[in-house]
mmCIF file of C-alpha atoms in Angstrom:
data_model
loop_
_atom_site.group_PDB
_atom_site.id
_atom_site.type_symbol
_atom_site.label_atom_id
_atom_site.label_comp_id
_atom_site.label_asym_id
_atom_site.label_seq_id
_atom_site.Cartn_x
_atom_site.Cartn_y
_atom_site.Cartn_z
ATOM 1 C CA ASP A 1045 -28.722 7.985 -21.760
ATOM 2 C CA ALA A 1046 -27.038 5.494 -23.822
ATOM 3 C CA THR A 1047 -23.742 5.917 -21.721
ATOM 4 C CA SER A 1048 -25.982 5.078 -18.656
ATOM 5 C CA HIS A 1049 -27.497 1.847 -19.857
ATOM 6 C CA LEU A 1050 -23.938 0.608 -21.026
ATOM 7 C CA LEU A 1051 -22.187 1.197 -17.698
ATOM 8 C CA ARG A 1052 -25.748 -0.406 -15.894
ATOM 9 C CA ARG A 1053 -25.398 -3.511 -18.306
ATOM 10 C CA THR A 1054 -21.909 -4.094 -17.627
ATOM 11 C CA TYR A 1055 -22.054 -3.656 -13.807
ATOM 12 C CA ARG A 1056 -24.837 -6.156 -14.059
ATOM 13 C CA ALA A 1057 -23.011 -8.738 -16.082
ATOM 14 C CA LEU A 1058 -19.930 -8.361 -13.850
ATOM 15 C CA GLY A 1059 -21.677 -8.786 -10.706
ATOM 16 C CA GLU A 1060 -23.286 -11.750 -11.891
ATOM 17 C CA VAL A 1061 -19.901 -13.707 -12.345
ATOM 18 C CA MET A 1062 -18.651 -12.242 -9.130
ATOM 19 C CA LEU A 1063 -21.755 -13.830 -7.397
ATOM 20 C CA SER A 1064 -21.542 -16.758 -9.546
ATOM 21 C CA ILE A 1065 -17.873 -17.690 -8.222
ATOM 22 C CA ALA A 1066 -17.909 -19.782 -5.001
ATOM 23 C CA ASP A 1067 -14.073 -19.930 -4.611
ATOM 24 C CA GLU A 1068 -13.016 -16.306 -3.389
ATOM 25 C CA SER A 1069 -9.517 -17.201 -4.655
ATOM 26 C CA ASN A 1070 -10.956 -17.592 -8.103
ATOM 27 C CA ARG A 1071 -13.015 -13.793 -8.199
ATOM 28 C CA LEU A 1072 -9.887 -11.750 -9.431
ATOM 29 C CA GLN A 1073 -9.064 -14.158 -12.575
ATOM 30 C CA ALA A 1074 -13.122 -14.159 -13.110
ATOM 31 C CA LEU A 1075 -13.827 -10.761 -13.016
ATOM 32 C CA ILE A 1076 -10.841 -9.924 -15.383
ATOM 33 C CA ASP A 1077 -11.948 -12.908 -17.835
ATOM 34 C CA ALA A 1078 -15.282 -11.572 -17.975
ATOM 35 C CA ALA A 1079 -14.353 -7.886 -18.362
ATOM 36 C CA TRP A 1080 -12.031 -8.912 -21.290
ATOM 37 C CA LYS A 1081 -14.358 -10.981 -23.332
ATOM 38 C CA GLN A 1082 -17.726 -9.230 -22.327
ATOM 39 C CA PHE A 1083 -16.368 -5.322 -22.780
ATOM 40 C CA PHE A 1084 -12.666 -4.682 -23.823
ATOM 41 C CA THR A 1085 -13.051 -6.935 -27.000
ATOM 42 C CA THR A 1086 -16.155 -5.877 -28.273
ATOM 43 C CA PRO A 1087 -16.912 -3.500 -31.253
ATOM 44 C CA LEU A 1088 -18.482 -1.255 -29.239
ATOM 45 C CA TYR A 1089 -15.116 -0.915 -26.980
ATOM 46 C CA ARG A 1090 -13.304 -0.352 -30.660
ATOM 47 C CA ALA A 1091 -15.507 2.453 -31.479
ATOM 48 C CA TYR A 1092 -14.798 3.812 -27.821
ATOM 49 C CA ILE A 1093 -11.081 3.989 -28.364
ATOM 50 C CA GLU A 1094 -11.377 5.922 -31.594
ATOM 51 C CA LEU A 1095 -13.523 8.257 -29.510
ATOM 52 C CA LEU A 1096 -10.783 8.796 -27.191
ATOM 53 C CA ALA A 1097 -8.127 9.342 -29.788
ATOM 54 C CA GLU A 1098 -10.762 11.822 -31.441
ATOM 55 C CA SER A 1099 -10.771 13.194 -28.179
ATOM 56 C CA GLN A 1100 -7.524 14.646 -28.451
ATOM 57 C CA ARG A 1101 -8.762 17.163 -30.657
ATOM 58 C CA ASP A 1102 -12.547 18.024 -30.024
ATOM 59 C CA ALA A 1103 -12.845 19.583 -26.457
ATOM 60 C CA ALA A 1104 -16.548 19.052 -26.043
ATOM 61 C CA LEU A 1105 -15.438 15.105 -26.696
ATOM 62 C CA ALA A 1106 -13.156 15.145 -24.102
ATOM 63 C CA GLU A 1107 -15.408 16.613 -21.423
ATOM 64 C CA ALA A 1108 -18.150 14.095 -22.480
ATOM 65 C CA LEU A 1109 -15.951 10.921 -22.197
ATOM 66 C CA ARG A 1110 -14.366 12.578 -19.010
ATOM 67 C CA SER A 1111 -17.860 12.916 -17.529
ATOM 68 C CA MET A 1112 -18.801 9.207 -18.304
ATOM 69 C CA PHE A 1113 -15.355 8.133 -16.842
ATOM 70 C CA GLN A 1114 -16.300 9.752 -13.612
ATOM 71 C CA ARG A 1115 -19.641 8.428 -13.753
ATOM 72 C CA GLY A 1116 -17.936 5.086 -14.388
ATOM 73 C CA ARG A 1117 -15.677 5.053 -11.521
ATOM 74 C CA GLY A 1118 -18.527 6.160 -8.967
ATOM 75 C CA LEU A 1119 -20.483 2.926 -10.286
ATOM 76 C CA PHE A 1120 -17.857 0.622 -9.849
ATOM 77 C CA GLU A 1121 -15.464 1.978 -6.710
ATOM 78 C CA PRO A 1122 -18.054 0.781 -4.327
ATOM 79 C CA ALA A 1123 -18.476 -2.642 -5.845
ATOM 80 C CA VAL A 1124 -14.586 -2.986 -5.840
ATOM 81 C CA SER A 1125 -14.566 -2.520 -2.028
ATOM 82 C CA HIS A 1126 -17.295 -4.523 -1.558
ATOM 83 C CA TYR A 1127 -15.460 -7.897 -3.004
ATOM 84 C CA PHE A 1128 -11.887 -6.977 -2.408
ATOM 85 C CA GLU A 1129 -9.419 -5.958 0.348
ATOM 86 C CA PRO A 1130 -5.482 -5.339 0.714
ATOM 87 C CA VAL A 1131 -3.547 -8.730 1.741
ATOM 88 C CA PRO A 1132 -3.274 -8.234 5.457
ATOM 89 C CA GLY A 1133 -0.164 -6.026 5.766
ATOM 90 C CA ALA A 1134 -0.295 -4.226 2.436
ATOM 91 C CA LYS A 1135 -0.820 -0.515 2.611
ATOM 92 C CA VAL A 1136 -2.683 -0.423 -1.003
ATOM 93 C CA ASP A 1137 -5.796 1.884 -2.289
ATOM 94 C CA ILE A 1138 -7.944 -0.949 -4.007
ATOM 95 C CA ASN A 1139 -9.548 1.244 -6.243
ATOM 96 C CA GLY A 1140 -6.309 2.716 -7.564
ATOM 97 C CA LEU A 1141 -5.202 -1.156 -8.437
ATOM 98 C CA PHE A 1142 -8.759 -1.361 -10.069
ATOM 99 C CA LEU A 1143 -7.700 1.980 -11.976
ATOM 100 C CA GLN A 1144 -4.514 0.671 -13.000
ATOM 101 C CA LEU A 1145 -6.534 -2.663 -14.429
ATOM 102 C CA ILE A 1146 -8.885 -0.756 -16.727
ATOM 103 C CA SER A 1147 -6.096 1.599 -17.844
ATOM 104 C CA PHE A 1148 -3.805 -2.017 -18.607
ATOM 105 C CA LEU A 1149 -6.860 -4.130 -20.035
ATOM 106 C CA GLY A 1150 -7.567 -0.900 -22.357
ATOM 107 C CA GLY A 1151 -4.141 -0.607 -23.336
ATOM 108 C CA LEU A 1152 -4.055 -4.467 -24.268
ATOM 109 C CA ALA A 1153 -7.563 -3.890 -26.268
ATOM 110 C CA ALA A 1154 -6.234 -0.882 -28.229
ATOM 111 C CA GLN A 1155 -3.048 -3.109 -29.403
ATOM 112 C CA ALA A 1156 -5.085 -6.257 -29.965
ATOM 113 C CA HIS A 1157 -5.617 -6.200 -33.225
ATOM 114 C CA LEU A 1158 -1.731 -6.345 -33.488
ATOM 115 C CA LEU A 1159 -1.025 -8.958 -30.787
ATOM 116 C CA ASP A 1160 -1.766 -12.515 -30.231
ATOM 117 C CA GLU A 1161 -4.161 -13.304 -27.499
ATOM 118 C CA LYS A 1162 -2.162 -16.663 -26.339
ATOM 119 C CA GLU A 1163 1.222 -15.559 -26.651
ATOM 120 C CA HIS A 1164 0.723 -11.953 -25.524
ATOM 121 C CA ILE A 1165 -2.150 -10.977 -24.241
ATOM 122 C CA GLN A 1166 -3.040 -13.779 -21.794
ATOM 123 C CA PRO A 1167 0.438 -14.025 -20.508
ATOM 124 C CA GLN A 1168 0.153 -10.328 -19.730
ATOM 125 C CA ILE A 1169 -2.809 -10.677 -17.591
ATOM 126 C CA LYS A 1170 -1.462 -13.508 -15.666
ATOM 127 C CA LEU A 1171 1.680 -11.516 -15.057
ATOM 128 C CA TRP A 1172 -0.805 -8.665 -13.515
ATOM 129 C CA LEU A 1173 -2.655 -11.115 -11.421
ATOM 130 C CA LYS A 1174 0.674 -12.687 -10.110
ATOM 131 C CA GLN A 1175 1.663 -8.954 -9.118
ATOM 132 C CA SER A 1176 -1.924 -8.025 -7.282
ATOM 133 C CA ALA A 1177 -2.225 -11.039 -5.791
ATOM 134 C CA LEU A 1178 0.571 -9.461 -3.732
ATOM 135 C CA LEU A 1179 -1.509 -6.603 -2.919
ATOM 136 C CA MET A 1180 -4.907 -7.821 -2.467
ATOM 137 C CA GLN A 1181 -7.740 -10.543 -2.316
ATOM 138 C CA ALA A 1182 -10.969 -11.264 -2.715
ATOM 139 C CA LYS A 1183 -12.760 -10.838 0.755
ATOM 140 C CA LYS A 1184 -14.107 -14.102 2.024
ATOM 141 C CA GLY A 1185 -17.480 -14.720 2.250
ATOM 142 C CA VAL A 1186 -19.127 -12.117 0.495
ATOM 143 C CA ARG A 1187 -22.003 -13.705 -1.413
ATOM 144 C CA ALA A 1188 -24.375 -10.729 -1.564
ATOM 145 C CA ALA A 1189 -24.705 -8.157 -4.445
ATOM 146 C CA PRO A 1190 -22.890 -4.417 -3.519
ATOM 147 C CA PRO A 1191 -25.671 -2.190 -2.510
ATOM 148 C CA LYS A 1192 -27.566 -0.470 -5.616
ATOM 149 C CA PRO A 1193 -25.746 2.490 -6.529
ATOM 150 C CA GLU A 1194 -27.639 5.780 -5.785
ATOM 151 C CA THR A 1195 -27.201 7.459 -9.203
ATOM 152 C CA TRP A 1196 -29.772 4.345 -10.359
ATOM 153 C CA ASP A 1197 -32.684 5.870 -8.326
ATOM 154 C CA ARG A 1198 -32.321 9.113 -10.234
#
């Protein structure tokens, strides 16, 4: 279906970005920049925001979006664990931090038409990066793609 195609396309595009960054210390910044530009600033994401608003009044739509979100989590969580880990001593759920990131970027995207990219959006993203650097880091030496999601064989 169209949702699966979109999720696969996004997964592959972000994976290509991750593998293209030789310096692990830049991986999170590169991932966020790519996600922002290739997903959160697109007309397709703006349409998703409209669907989210409508889903508050439409139970069937809400269930369809909930299902899409769950499929996306199932697809991306193994990749997050493949590329990232807590910094030594941090007791943090890496996937939880990435869910927070998605919510954060989604909120910025929903308000992007009201906000200046350079004065508001980019400083907020940089602040999130500084905060997250206290808790997580890119794994060293990861040069291979994560295992292909099991659902792609179905």
